[in-house]
């Protein structure tokens, strides 16, 4: 093969290679559409409803009566975001620090949820510079002193499903020593499989959290409010989907999301991106069912183990 033919062949292979490794979304979307897709994909929000107000009233009652308890819901219900919202109603941030007095502390647990993880999460939420310094005894002393100094009146622990028995016992000790009620926030697993665990070491845990509250799923009228709010926040007026005005679509969204706000937001992002890619796609219950038929519905609540 001549050098000219060889060079021509190499050029063709290089062009084919560039085409193959070009990102798929760039091949099928313009830059403007791709930028819009990425913006919608990052859309993150939370719309408070009457159910949030009712939860906040219950938390206020627990705080005033100094009663520990727990709140449960399905995964994706928005309970963790609602708990964060409750904190913001009482306490403001200045940079990474909470302003004093901080009457409400909300901290989320991350795996593996032992005593050290618990205190680190609390101190991180407060913005303490020594949140990860020292032994467990140091962290406990520092956390207790900080909670007292900040004037905390209620301590809310998110993802409480992750807590170990040792961490539960640390929380139980906070109440009699500091008179700060502790509220556990988690999934139904927390109430049904942990706090009701039939083993002697968990009797103390069970008897320390006797007050309970169930955060409800979305009713159909809630779906309408959430969808309309999401469209107003993330879609230009001339590209609104107007999903709540399409016959049977609200019922479809409620069934497909299981009445859970996070899966509902997932669906809204997916539908909005679909309309960007296929502007002529007709939004209807039948068409959405065909398009998203392979998407599973969330398991809202499992049967309790015997």
Tab-separated table of C-alpha atoms in Angstrom:
chain	number	residue	atom	x	y	z
A	1	UNK	CA	0.000	0.000	0.000
A	2	UNK	CA	1.382	3.429	-0.935
A	3	UNK	CA	2.118	6.076	1.690
A	4	UNK	CA	-0.690	8.258	0.229
A	5	UNK	CA	-3.273	5.466	0.544
A	6	UNK	CA	-1.988	4.595	4.006
A	7	UNK	CA	-2.340	8.209	5.167
A	8	UNK	CA	-5.861	8.374	3.715
A	9	UNK	CA	-6.823	5.145	5.505
A	10	UNK	CA	-5.436	6.424	8.834
A	11	UNK	CA	-7.415	9.664	8.445
A	12	UNK	CA	-10.644	7.731	7.859
A	13	UNK	CA	-9.987	5.537	10.913
A	14	UNK	CA	-9.299	8.621	13.035
A	15	UNK	CA	-12.562	10.256	11.913
A	16	UNK	CA	-14.494	7.059	12.680
A	17	UNK	CA	-12.814	6.808	16.076
A	18	UNK	CA	-13.745	10.411	16.922
A	19	UNK	CA	-17.346	9.697	15.952
A	20	UNK	CA	-17.463	6.552	18.080
A	21	UNK	CA	-16.044	8.202	21.205
A	22	UNK	CA	-18.022	11.415	20.893
A	23	UNK	CA	-20.464	11.545	23.849
A	24	UNK	CA	-23.812	10.093	22.814
A	25	UNK	CA	-25.790	13.086	24.047
A	26	UNK	CA	-23.707	15.424	21.853
A	27	UNK	CA	-24.514	13.306	18.816
A	28	UNK	CA	-28.286	13.564	19.294
A	29	UNK	CA	-28.706	16.989	20.960
A	30	UNK	CA	-27.668	20.539	20.214
A	31	UNK	CA	-25.536	22.324	22.802
A	32	UNK	CA	-28.500	24.426	23.883
A	33	UNK	CA	-30.746	21.407	24.412
A	34	UNK	CA	-27.974	19.497	26.186
A	35	UNK	CA	-27.411	22.439	28.558
A	36	UNK	CA	-31.142	22.507	29.304
A	37	UNK	CA	-31.163	18.744	29.910
A	38	UNK	CA	-28.313	19.073	32.402
A	39	UNK	CA	-30.065	21.957	34.178
A	40	UNK	CA	-33.261	19.945	34.561
A	41	UNK	CA	-31.290	16.888	35.654
A	42	UNK	CA	-29.868	18.914	38.561
A	43	UNK	CA	-33.260	20.317	39.585
A	44	UNK	CA	-33.603	19.805	43.326
A	45	UNK	CA	-36.344	21.280	45.450
A	46	UNK	CA	-38.944	20.553	48.100
A	47	UNK	CA	-42.471	21.927	48.285
A	48	UNK	CA	-43.960	22.061	51.811
A	49	UNK	CA	-47.574	21.002	52.176
A	50	UNK	CA	-50.184	20.713	54.923
A	51	UNK	CA	-48.576	17.440	55.991
A	52	UNK	CA	-45.388	19.367	56.822
A	53	UNK	CA	-47.276	21.858	58.974
A	54	UNK	CA	-48.901	18.985	60.855
A	55	UNK	CA	-45.502	17.344	61.408
A	56	UNK	CA	-44.065	20.634	62.673
A	57	UNK	CA	-46.943	21.002	65.126
A	58	UNK	CA	-46.222	17.517	66.477
A	59	UNK	CA	-42.522	18.316	66.826
A	60	UNK	CA	-43.406	21.531	68.668
A	61	UNK	CA	-45.546	19.520	71.077
A	62	UNK	CA	-42.703	17.043	71.681
A	63	UNK	CA	-40.298	19.920	72.323
A	64	UNK	CA	-42.617	21.701	74.755
A	65	UNK	CA	-43.553	18.553	76.688
A	66	UNK	CA	-39.952	17.268	76.571
A	67	UNK	CA	-40.918	13.895	75.113
A	68	UNK	CA	-38.684	11.671	73.000
A	69	UNK	CA	-40.183	9.889	70.016
A	70	UNK	CA	-39.777	8.875	66.408
A	71	UNK	CA	-41.149	9.716	62.960
A	72	UNK	CA	-41.355	7.167	60.148
A	73	UNK	CA	-42.208	7.212	56.468
A	74	UNK	CA	-41.423	5.442	53.228
A	75	UNK	CA	-38.088	5.984	51.509
A	76	UNK	CA	-38.418	8.992	49.210
A	77	UNK	CA	-41.295	10.591	51.130
A	78	UNK	CA	-39.360	13.814	51.661
A	79	UNK	CA	-39.272	13.361	55.439
A	80	UNK	CA	-35.574	14.207	55.713
A	81	UNK	CA	-36.048	17.449	53.763
A	82	UNK	CA	-39.090	18.282	55.891
A	83	UNK	CA	-36.969	17.798	59.021
A	84	UNK	CA	-34.317	20.143	57.644
A	85	UNK	CA	-37.030	22.684	56.855
A	86	UNK	CA	-38.280	22.492	60.436
A	87	UNK	CA	-34.797	23.362	61.687
A	88	UNK	CA	-34.549	26.387	59.368
A	89	UNK	CA	-37.730	27.839	60.876
A	90	UNK	CA	-36.015	28.171	64.237
A	91	UNK	CA	-32.283	28.385	63.540
A	92	UNK	CA	-30.309	30.328	60.931
A	93	UNK	CA	-26.852	29.697	59.553
A	94	UNK	CA	-24.026	32.176	59.281
A	95	UNK	CA	-21.627	30.528	56.864
A	96	UNK	CA	-21.006	27.009	58.207
A	97	UNK	CA	-22.002	27.918	61.763
A	98	UNK	CA	-25.422	27.923	63.382
A	99	UNK	CA	-26.485	31.148	65.046
A	100	UNK	CA	-26.939	31.018	68.817
A	101	UNK	CA	-29.379	30.173	70.311
A	102	UNK	CA	-29.885	27.057	68.188
A	103	UNK	CA	-33.024	25.622	69.715
A	104	UNK	CA	-33.383	22.894	67.050
A	105	UNK	CA	-30.540	20.675	65.890
A	106	UNK	CA	-31.069	18.315	62.966
A	107	UNK	CA	-28.255	15.880	62.144
A	108	UNK	CA	-28.224	13.060	59.592
A	109	UNK	CA	-26.486	9.780	60.306
A	110	UNK	CA	-24.285	8.113	57.719
A	111	UNK	CA	-23.211	4.498	57.731
A	112	UNK	CA	-22.104	2.845	59.898
A	113	UNK	CA	-23.933	4.821	62.568
A	114	UNK	CA	-21.864	4.064	65.648
A	115	UNK	CA	-21.454	6.420	68.637
A	116	UNK	CA	-18.504	8.227	67.041
A	117	UNK	CA	-20.464	8.737	63.800
A	118	UNK	CA	-23.390	10.057	65.828
A	119	UNK	CA	-21.412	12.722	67.661
A	120	UNK	CA	-19.439	13.683	64.554
A	121	UNK	CA	-22.707	14.222	62.667
A	122	UNK	CA	-24.096	16.414	65.444
A	123	UNK	CA	-20.936	18.495	65.662
A	124	UNK	CA	-20.697	18.824	61.877
A	125	UNK	CA	-24.240	20.189	61.797
A	126	UNK	CA	-23.335	22.769	64.423
A	127	UNK	CA	-20.155	23.629	62.519
A	128	UNK	CA	-17.780	22.840	65.382
A	129	UNK	CA	-14.111	22.958	64.267
A	130	UNK	CA	-13.244	19.893	66.361
A	131	UNK	CA	-16.067	17.703	65.061
A	132	UNK	CA	-13.717	14.787	64.302
A	133	UNK	CA	-11.010	15.278	66.919
A	134	UNK	CA	-10.438	13.069	69.941
A	135	UNK	CA	-11.729	9.859	71.465
A	136	UNK	CA	-15.356	8.910	71.925
A	137	UNK	CA	-15.206	10.315	75.458
A	138	UNK	CA	-13.865	13.614	74.092
A	139	UNK	CA	-16.553	13.787	71.395
A	140	UNK	CA	-19.316	12.983	73.880
A	141	UNK	CA	-18.166	15.647	76.330
A	142	UNK	CA	-17.741	18.211	73.568
A	143	UNK	CA	-21.137	17.445	72.015
A	144	UNK	CA	-23.013	17.549	75.316
A	145	UNK	CA	-21.358	20.815	76.295
A	146	UNK	CA	-22.123	22.349	72.898
A	147	UNK	CA	-25.787	21.259	72.944
A	148	UNK	CA	-26.192	22.833	76.385
A	149	UNK	CA	-24.313	25.995	75.427
A	150	UNK	CA	-26.336	26.495	72.245
A	151	UNK	CA	-29.615	26.291	74.153
A	152	UNK	CA	-30.868	23.261	72.190
A	153	UNK	CA	-34.458	22.333	73.044
A	154	UNK	CA	-34.948	19.424	70.629
A	155	UNK	CA	-32.475	17.108	68.860
A	156	UNK	CA	-33.648	15.445	65.636
A	157	UNK	CA	-31.651	12.562	64.184
A	158	UNK	CA	-32.219	11.729	60.496
A	159	UNK	CA	-31.498	8.299	58.981
A	160	UNK	CA	-31.881	6.803	62.450
A	161	UNK	CA	-32.195	3.379	60.788
A	162	UNK	CA	-28.384	3.408	60.547
A	163	UNK	CA	-27.790	3.719	64.292
A	164	UNK	CA	-26.192	0.862	66.183
A	165	UNK	CA	-27.374	-0.244	69.611
A	166	UNK	CA	-24.443	1.606	71.188
A	167	UNK	CA	-25.441	4.828	69.393
A	168	UNK	CA	-29.071	4.447	70.496
A	169	UNK	CA	-27.861	4.167	74.086
A	170	UNK	CA	-25.829	7.369	73.695
A	171	UNK	CA	-28.980	9.198	72.582
A	172	UNK	CA	-30.994	7.730	75.432
A	173	UNK	CA	-28.463	9.139	77.915
A	174	UNK	CA	-28.772	12.650	76.462
A	175	UNK	CA	-32.359	13.113	77.625
A	176	UNK	CA	-31.991	12.532	81.395
A	177	UNK	CA	-28.660	14.388	81.544
A	178	UNK	CA	-29.536	17.442	79.408
A	179	UNK	CA	-33.375	17.321	79.345
A	180	UNK	CA	-33.280	17.611	75.567
A	181	UNK	CA	-35.916	15.443	73.834
A	182	UNK	CA	-34.544	13.290	71.032
A	183	UNK	CA	-36.598	12.577	67.919
A	184	UNK	CA	-35.560	9.719	65.631
A	185	UNK	CA	-36.403	10.089	61.938
A	186	UNK	CA	-36.293	7.142	59.561
A	187	UNK	CA	-38.116	4.661	57.378
A	188	UNK	CA	-40.781	2.198	58.492
A	189	UNK	CA	-37.921	-0.208	59.196
A	190	UNK	CA	-36.961	1.982	62.151
A	191	UNK	CA	-40.303	1.530	63.859
A	192	UNK	CA	-41.236	-1.980	62.802
A	193	UNK	CA	-37.899	-3.780	62.852
A	194	UNK	CA	-35.608	-1.849	65.193
A	195	UNK	CA	-37.652	-0.217	67.933
A	196	UNK	CA	-39.914	-3.282	68.064
A	197	UNK	CA	-37.006	-5.714	68.056
A	198	UNK	CA	-37.718	-8.584	70.424
A	199	UNK	CA	-34.369	-8.824	72.146
A	200	UNK	CA	-33.398	-7.838	75.682
A	201	UNK	CA	-30.790	-5.179	74.760
A	202	UNK	CA	-33.432	-3.270	72.758
A	203	UNK	CA	-35.991	-3.088	75.580
A	204	UNK	CA	-34.357	0.115	76.831
A	205	UNK	CA	-34.419	1.559	73.306
A	206	UNK	CA	-38.086	0.667	72.829
A	207	UNK	CA	-39.136	2.130	76.173
A	208	UNK	CA	-37.269	5.389	75.546
A	209	UNK	CA	-39.117	6.238	72.323
A	210	UNK	CA	-42.790	5.589	72.971
A	211	UNK	CA	-44.203	8.573	71.065
A	212	UNK	CA	-44.573	8.023	67.305
A	213	UNK	CA	-45.701	9.907	64.220
A	214	UNK	CA	-46.231	8.672	60.654
A	215	UNK	CA	-45.392	11.127	57.877
A	216	UNK	CA	-48.058	10.571	55.199
A	217	UNK	CA	-47.675	10.058	51.459
A	218	UNK	CA	-49.027	12.539	48.946
A	219	UNK	CA	-52.747	12.707	48.266
A	220	UNK	CA	-53.951	13.562	44.767
A	221	UNK	CA	-54.427	17.242	45.626
A	222	UNK	CA	-50.861	17.290	46.974
A	223	UNK	CA	-49.594	15.884	43.672
A	224	UNK	CA	-51.235	18.795	41.851
A	225	UNK	CA	-49.562	21.374	44.093
A	226	UNK	CA	-46.137	19.715	43.842
A	227	UNK	CA	-46.264	19.336	40.040
A	228	UNK	CA	-47.412	22.911	39.447
A	229	UNK	CA	-44.711	24.235	41.793
A	230	UNK	CA	-41.994	22.197	40.028
A	231	UNK	CA	-43.037	23.428	36.595
A	232	UNK	CA	-43.058	27.061	37.754
A	233	UNK	CA	-39.591	26.717	39.265
A	234	UNK	CA	-37.781	24.815	36.534
A	235	UNK	CA	-39.563	25.289	33.201
A	236	UNK	CA	-39.872	28.519	31.183
A	237	UNK	CA	-43.451	29.708	30.855
A	238	UNK	CA	-43.573	28.909	27.131
A	239	UNK	CA	-42.418	25.325	27.784
A	240	UNK	CA	-44.620	24.384	30.739
A	241	UNK	CA	-45.934	20.833	30.527
A	242	UNK	CA	-49.251	21.665	32.237
A	243	UNK	CA	-49.441	18.065	33.400
A	244	UNK	CA	-52.112	18.707	36.011
A	245	UNK	CA	-54.509	19.864	33.281
A	246	UNK	CA	-54.203	16.647	31.245
A	247	UNK	CA	-56.893	14.065	31.932
A	248	UNK	CA	-55.849	11.188	34.224
A	249	UNK	CA	-52.179	12.228	34.290
A	250	UNK	CA	-52.289	13.242	37.969
A	251	UNK	CA	-53.694	9.811	38.881
A	252	UNK	CA	-50.987	8.190	36.778
A	253	UNK	CA	-48.243	10.186	38.529
A	254	UNK	CA	-49.634	9.289	41.942
A	255	UNK	CA	-49.677	5.580	41.152
A	256	UNK	CA	-46.277	5.580	39.430
A	257	UNK	CA	-44.621	7.554	42.254
A	258	UNK	CA	-46.358	5.616	45.017
A	259	UNK	CA	-47.443	8.951	46.474
A	260	UNK	CA	-43.791	9.727	47.308
A	261	UNK	CA	-42.401	13.146	46.507
A	262	UNK	CA	-38.875	12.129	45.458
A	263	UNK	CA	-40.004	9.513	42.878
A	264	UNK	CA	-42.508	12.133	41.678
A	265	UNK	CA	-39.685	14.621	41.110
A	266	UNK	CA	-37.792	11.874	39.259
A	267	UNK	CA	-40.737	11.415	36.913
A	268	UNK	CA	-41.085	15.155	36.313
A	269	UNK	CA	-37.427	15.456	35.311
A	270	UNK	CA	-37.776	12.468	33.006
A	271	UNK	CA	-40.927	13.822	31.321
A	272	UNK	CA	-39.403	17.292	30.875
A	273	UNK	CA	-36.293	15.835	29.229
A	274	UNK	CA	-38.483	13.618	27.036
A	275	UNK	CA	-40.287	16.713	25.735
A	276	UNK	CA	-36.951	18.376	24.977
A	277	UNK	CA	-35.814	15.374	22.946
A	278	UNK	CA	-39.221	14.800	21.335
A	279	UNK	CA	-41.054	18.146	21.119
A	280	UNK	CA	-43.962	16.567	19.239
A	281	UNK	CA	-44.536	13.873	21.879
A	282	UNK	CA	-48.162	14.096	23.021
A	283	UNK	CA	-48.480	14.029	26.791
A	284	UNK	CA	-51.282	11.688	27.831
A	285	UNK	CA	-51.751	8.925	30.361
A	286	UNK	CA	-51.643	6.275	27.628
A	287	UNK	CA	-48.466	7.633	26.024
A	288	UNK	CA	-46.687	8.062	29.373
A	289	UNK	CA	-47.679	4.536	30.366
A	290	UNK	CA	-46.189	3.167	27.141
A	291	UNK	CA	-43.051	5.270	27.462
A	292	UNK	CA	-42.313	4.536	31.108
A	293	UNK	CA	-43.903	1.099	31.369
A	294	UNK	CA	-40.642	-0.527	32.439
A	295	UNK	CA	-40.199	1.819	35.402
A	296	UNK	CA	-41.058	-0.006	38.638
A	297	UNK	CA	-43.370	1.458	41.241
A	298	UNK	CA	-41.774	2.016	44.675
A	299	UNK	CA	-42.519	-0.392	47.504
A	300	UNK	CA	-44.077	2.021	49.950
A	301	UNK	CA	-44.359	-0.298	52.936
A	302	UNK	CA	-43.223	-3.874	53.461
A	303	UNK	CA	-45.121	-6.309	55.611
A	304	UNK	CA	-43.677	-6.478	59.088
A	305	UNK	CA	-41.605	-9.548	59.838
A	306	UNK	CA	-42.971	-11.888	62.446
